[in-house]
Tab-separated table of C-alpha atoms in Angstrom:
chain	number	residue	atom	x	y	z
A	1	MET	CA	73.340	23.687	14.122
A	2	ILE	CA	72.950	27.487	13.538
A	3	ILE	CA	75.494	30.275	14.899
A	4	GLU	CA	73.946	33.837	15.189
A	5	THR	CA	77.207	36.149	14.133
A	6	GLU	CA	76.962	39.864	14.009
A	7	VAL	CA	78.017	40.282	10.572
A	8	LEU	CA	76.397	37.272	8.645
A	9	GLY	CA	73.433	36.518	10.256
A	10	ASN	CA	72.437	33.120	11.052
A	11	ILE	CA	75.289	30.775	9.777
A	12	GLU	CA	73.945	27.234	9.486
A	13	TYR	CA	77.024	24.697	9.888
A	14	GLN	CA	77.675	20.570	10.514
A	15	SER	CA	79.629	18.843	13.413
A	16	GLU	CA	82.159	18.583	10.295
A	17	ASP	CA	83.102	21.894	10.304
A	18	ILE	CA	84.604	22.513	13.520
A	19	ILE	CA	87.657	23.361	13.836
A	20	THR	CA	89.088	22.581	16.811
A	21	PHE	CA	92.093	25.022	18.099
A	22	GLU	CA	93.934	22.933	21.363
A	23	ASP	CA	94.855	25.635	22.461
A	24	GLY	CA	92.561	29.073	21.557
A	25	LEU	CA	94.058	31.707	19.461
A	26	TYR	CA	96.458	34.103	20.655
A	27	GLY	CA	94.570	36.280	23.586
A	28	PHE	CA	91.746	34.078	23.273
A	29	GLY	CA	92.694	31.100	24.580
A	30	GLY	CA	89.623	29.701	26.204
A	31	MET	CA	87.711	29.880	22.693
A	32	LYS	CA	88.317	26.554	20.981
A	33	GLU	CA	85.872	25.596	18.546
A	34	PHE	CA	85.933	27.133	15.596
A	35	ILE	CA	84.179	27.546	11.590
A	36	ILE	CA	85.794	28.738	8.941
A	37	ILE	CA	82.607	31.039	6.961
A	38	GLN	CA	83.651	31.550	2.916
A	39	TYR	CA	82.277	34.797	2.233
A	40	PRO	CA	79.543	35.627	0.169
A	41	PHE	CA	80.777	37.883	-2.552
A	42	GLU	CA	82.833	36.293	-5.155
A	43	GLY	CA	86.433	36.425	-5.595
A	44	LEU	CA	86.484	38.621	-2.725
A	45	PRO	CA	89.510	36.243	-1.050
A	46	PHE	CA	89.087	36.831	2.652
A	47	HIS	CA	86.970	34.736	5.058
A	48	TYR	CA	85.809	35.060	8.843
A	49	LEU	CA	87.015	32.732	11.129
A	50	GLN	CA	83.748	32.269	13.681
A	51	SER	CA	83.895	30.905	16.730
A	52	ILE	CA	80.804	28.881	17.594
A	53	GLU	CA	81.236	29.408	21.526
A	54	ASP	CA	81.265	32.778	21.359
A	55	ASN	CA	79.142	34.662	19.652
A	56	ARG	CA	80.872	37.822	18.735
A	57	LEU	CA	84.647	36.712	18.046
A	58	SER	CA	85.269	36.689	14.568
A	59	PHE	CA	88.729	37.372	12.852
A	60	VAL	CA	88.848	37.907	9.086
A	61	ILE	CA	91.580	35.352	7.522
A	62	THR	CA	92.579	34.908	4.002
A	63	SER	CA	95.692	32.835	2.365
A	64	PRO	CA	98.638	34.491	2.578
A	65	PHE	CA	99.760	33.037	-0.764
A	66	LEU	CA	97.665	34.949	-2.643
A	67	PHE	CA	99.430	38.369	-1.734
A	68	VAL	CA	103.042	37.463	-0.527
A	69	ASP	CA	105.797	35.428	-2.779
A	70	ASN	CA	107.904	33.258	-1.169
A	71	TYR	CA	106.053	33.173	1.947
A	72	GLU	CA	107.996	30.486	3.249
A	73	PHE	CA	108.502	28.944	7.205
A	74	ASN	CA	109.067	25.843	9.490
A	75	ILE	CA	107.062	24.800	11.759
A	76	ASP	CA	108.317	22.772	14.458
A	77	ASP	CA	108.167	18.973	14.685
A	78	GLU	CA	106.426	18.401	18.113
A	79	VAL	CA	103.869	20.978	16.693
A	80	LEU	CA	103.021	18.735	13.294
A	81	LYS	CA	102.645	16.129	15.168
A	82	SER	CA	100.629	17.227	17.926
A	83	MET	CA	98.441	18.365	15.221
A	84	GLU	CA	98.609	14.942	13.271
A	85	ILE	CA	100.198	16.721	9.768
A	86	GLU	CA	102.555	14.001	8.322
A	87	LYS	CA	102.580	16.146	4.881
A	88	PRO	CA	101.870	19.818	3.590
A	89	GLU	CA	98.702	18.447	1.476
A	90	ASP	CA	97.172	17.961	5.208
A	91	MET	CA	97.263	21.879	5.575
A	92	ASP	CA	95.497	25.188	5.377
A	93	ILE	CA	97.441	28.324	6.087
A	94	TYR	CA	95.443	31.317	6.971
A	95	SER	CA	96.938	34.684	8.247
A	96	ILE	CA	94.547	37.143	10.516
A	97	ALA	CA	93.922	40.195	8.389
A	98	VAL	CA	93.463	43.367	10.004
A	99	ILE	CA	91.277	45.747	7.725
A	100	PRO	CA	91.407	49.639	8.787
A	101	ASP	CA	89.409	52.762	8.161
A	102	ASP	CA	92.086	53.620	5.055
A	103	LEU	CA	91.179	50.214	3.518
A	104	GLU	CA	94.104	50.329	1.584
A	105	LYS	CA	96.742	50.021	4.859
A	106	THR	CA	94.863	46.270	4.890
A	107	THR	CA	97.610	43.787	6.595
A	108	VAL	CA	97.748	40.266	7.680
A	109	ASN	CA	99.873	38.816	10.243
A	110	LEU	CA	103.209	36.561	8.506
A	111	ARG	CA	104.237	35.840	11.775
A	112	GLY	CA	101.512	34.023	13.551
A	113	PRO	CA	99.676	32.171	10.678
A	114	VAL	CA	97.229	30.115	11.125
A	115	ILE	CA	97.421	26.392	10.851
A	116	ILE	CA	95.001	23.697	9.836
A	117	ASN	CA	94.945	20.205	9.515
A	118	ILE	CA	91.496	20.180	6.785
A	119	ASN	CA	91.479	15.780	7.534
A	120	LYS	CA	91.641	15.792	11.096
A	121	LYS	CA	90.286	19.527	12.041
A	122	LEU	CA	92.740	20.895	13.993
A	123	ALA	CA	94.012	24.198	14.110
A	124	LYS	CA	96.770	26.209	16.000
A	125	GLN	CA	97.881	30.071	15.720
A	126	TYR	CA	101.909	29.381	14.680
A	127	ILE	CA	104.097	32.087	15.189
A	128	VAL	CA	107.139	31.270	12.604
A	129	GLU	CA	110.599	31.305	14.291
A	130	GLU	CA	111.280	33.405	10.862
A	131	ASP	CA	111.427	37.414	11.154
A	132	TYR	CA	108.137	38.079	9.352
A	133	PRO	CA	106.113	41.091	9.377
A	134	TYR	CA	102.986	41.595	11.873
A	135	LYS	CA	101.441	44.076	10.156
A	136	TYR	CA	102.084	42.956	6.012
A	137	GLN	CA	100.521	45.492	3.906
A	138	ILE	CA	99.035	43.487	0.838
A	139	PHE	CA	97.813	46.218	-1.519
A	140	SER	CA	100.405	48.359	-2.688
A	141	LYS	CA	100.350	51.134	-4.341
A	142	GLY	CA	99.666	50.076	-8.375
A	143	LYS	CA	98.865	46.516	-6.900
A	144	THR	CA	95.444	46.739	-6.911
A	145	GLU	CA	94.164	43.171	-8.940
A	146	VAL	CA	94.334	39.614	-7.004
A	147	VAL	CA	94.199	36.902	-8.895
A	148	GLU	CA	90.976	34.779	-8.512
A	149	VAL	CA	91.312	31.621	-6.575
B	1	MET	CA	103.718	40.634	40.456
B	2	LEU	CA	105.388	38.076	42.262
B	3	VAL	CA	108.742	39.103	42.873
B	4	LEU	CA	112.155	36.317	44.177
B	5	SER	CA	115.002	36.651	43.185
B	6	ARG	CA	117.457	33.714	41.779
B	7	LYS	CA	121.210	32.931	41.596
B	8	LYS	CA	122.193	31.260	38.510
B	9	ASP	CA	121.122	27.662	38.354
B	10	GLU	CA	118.258	28.011	41.131
B	11	THR	CA	114.876	27.542	39.863
B	12	LEU	CA	111.039	28.017	40.032
B	13	MET	CA	107.939	26.062	40.321
B	14	ILE	CA	105.314	27.860	38.492
B	15	GLY	CA	102.022	25.064	39.382
B	16	ASP	CA	102.525	21.101	39.786
B	17	ASP	CA	104.687	21.352	36.176
B	18	ILE	CA	106.191	24.541	35.173
B	19	GLU	CA	109.803	24.957	35.869
B	20	ILE	CA	112.009	28.183	35.605
B	21	THR	CA	115.799	27.560	35.941
B	22	ILE	CA	118.382	30.747	35.636
B	23	ILE	CA	120.992	28.960	32.959
B	24	GLU	CA	123.100	32.295	32.654
B	25	ILE	CA	123.329	35.352	34.077
B	26	GLU	CA	126.039	37.937	31.617
B	27	ASP	CA	126.056	41.328	30.639
B	28	GLY	CA	122.592	42.678	31.704
B	29	LYS	CA	120.956	39.577	30.277
B	30	VAL	CA	119.724	36.157	31.209
B	31	LYS	CA	119.169	32.766	29.879
B	32	ILE	CA	115.999	31.052	31.682
B	33	GLY	CA	115.811	27.083	30.881
B	34	ILE	CA	111.842	26.774	30.402
B	35	GLU	CA	110.377	23.179	31.499
B	36	ALA	CA	106.433	22.804	30.644
B	37	PRO	CA	104.346	20.406	29.354
B	38	LYS	CA	103.796	20.530	25.021
B	39	THR	CA	100.300	22.421	25.974
B	40	ILE	CA	101.791	25.334	27.418
B	41	LYS	CA	102.828	28.565	25.181
B	42	VAL	CA	106.050	30.316	25.756
B	43	ASN	CA	106.763	33.163	24.331
B	44	ARG	CA	108.284	36.677	24.207
B	45	LYS	CA	105.491	39.036	25.818
B	46	GLU	CA	106.577	41.074	23.266
B	47	ILE	CA	106.233	38.664	20.617
B	48	PHE	CA	102.555	37.502	22.352
B	49	ASP	CA	101.629	40.939	22.546
B	50	LYS	CA	102.143	41.588	19.077
B	51	ILE	CA	100.081	38.743	17.573
B	52	LYS	CA	97.656	38.727	20.261
B	53	ASP	CA	97.203	42.493	19.252
B	54	GLU	CA	96.875	41.309	15.498
B	55	ASN	CA	93.757	39.332	16.481
B	56	ASN	CA	92.301	42.376	18.265
B	57	SER	CA	92.413	44.362	15.610
B	58	SER	CA	91.040	41.904	12.952
B	59	LEU	CA	87.868	41.483	14.822
B	60	GLN	CA	87.357	45.607	14.517
B	61	SER	CA	87.766	44.449	10.554
B	62	THR	CA	84.639	42.197	10.398
B	63	GLU	CA	82.624	45.197	9.718
B	64	LYS	CA	84.542	46.373	6.720
B	65	LEU	CA	84.807	43.070	5.166
B	66	LYS	CA	81.996	44.033	2.935
B	67	GLU	CA	84.080	47.385	2.173
B	68	LEU	CA	87.201	45.916	0.684
B	69	LYS	CA	85.161	44.543	-2.469
B	70	LYS	CA	86.081	47.608	-4.610
B	71	PHE	CA	89.783	47.266	-3.887
B	72	ILE	CA	90.079	43.317	-5.504
B	73	LYS	CA	89.071	42.886	-8.965
């Protein structure tokens, strides 16, 4: 299958790549099916969370653990159950990233991470109770190196 | 906006499945109990709005991603 994206052109994907958000993302509840497009430039740990239902809907995501120490939060048992998550290894966690004109001020939303059950391809944007910031600046002064994964 | 008055312990129905009950009224604060199917997300609006704002801003960010490369080693 092919999705025509605005930023990366035509992207081919398989049905196994489709991740289903039962509730969609906050503000975009109607769109439930996405794929993750790994960013084509090496060493840049950002990706696109691309809707396959609306090709204009493409969110920038990254792994918060690359930029934040001790990022930990509780997930409600009911949420874990509805996502069929049994152990931490079942999950991938991403943050929605915002890149403003001043690139140094790029932020990630630590309060509303995207949780993905890797095996079942189920996902949810989850609002954590812990008082993490919505806009966490990942490039603080003097910190322009990122560990390559 | 529909505006209704409720006293303590009174309930509103939204659709067939959502119940909102006034649990406590004290010090200008209302404690509200919500019964809703697990599929319905219930959030304080100010939090919902902030999450939604970041999602929206992320959509504008997709074009800038390639410019970020110079910040990353």
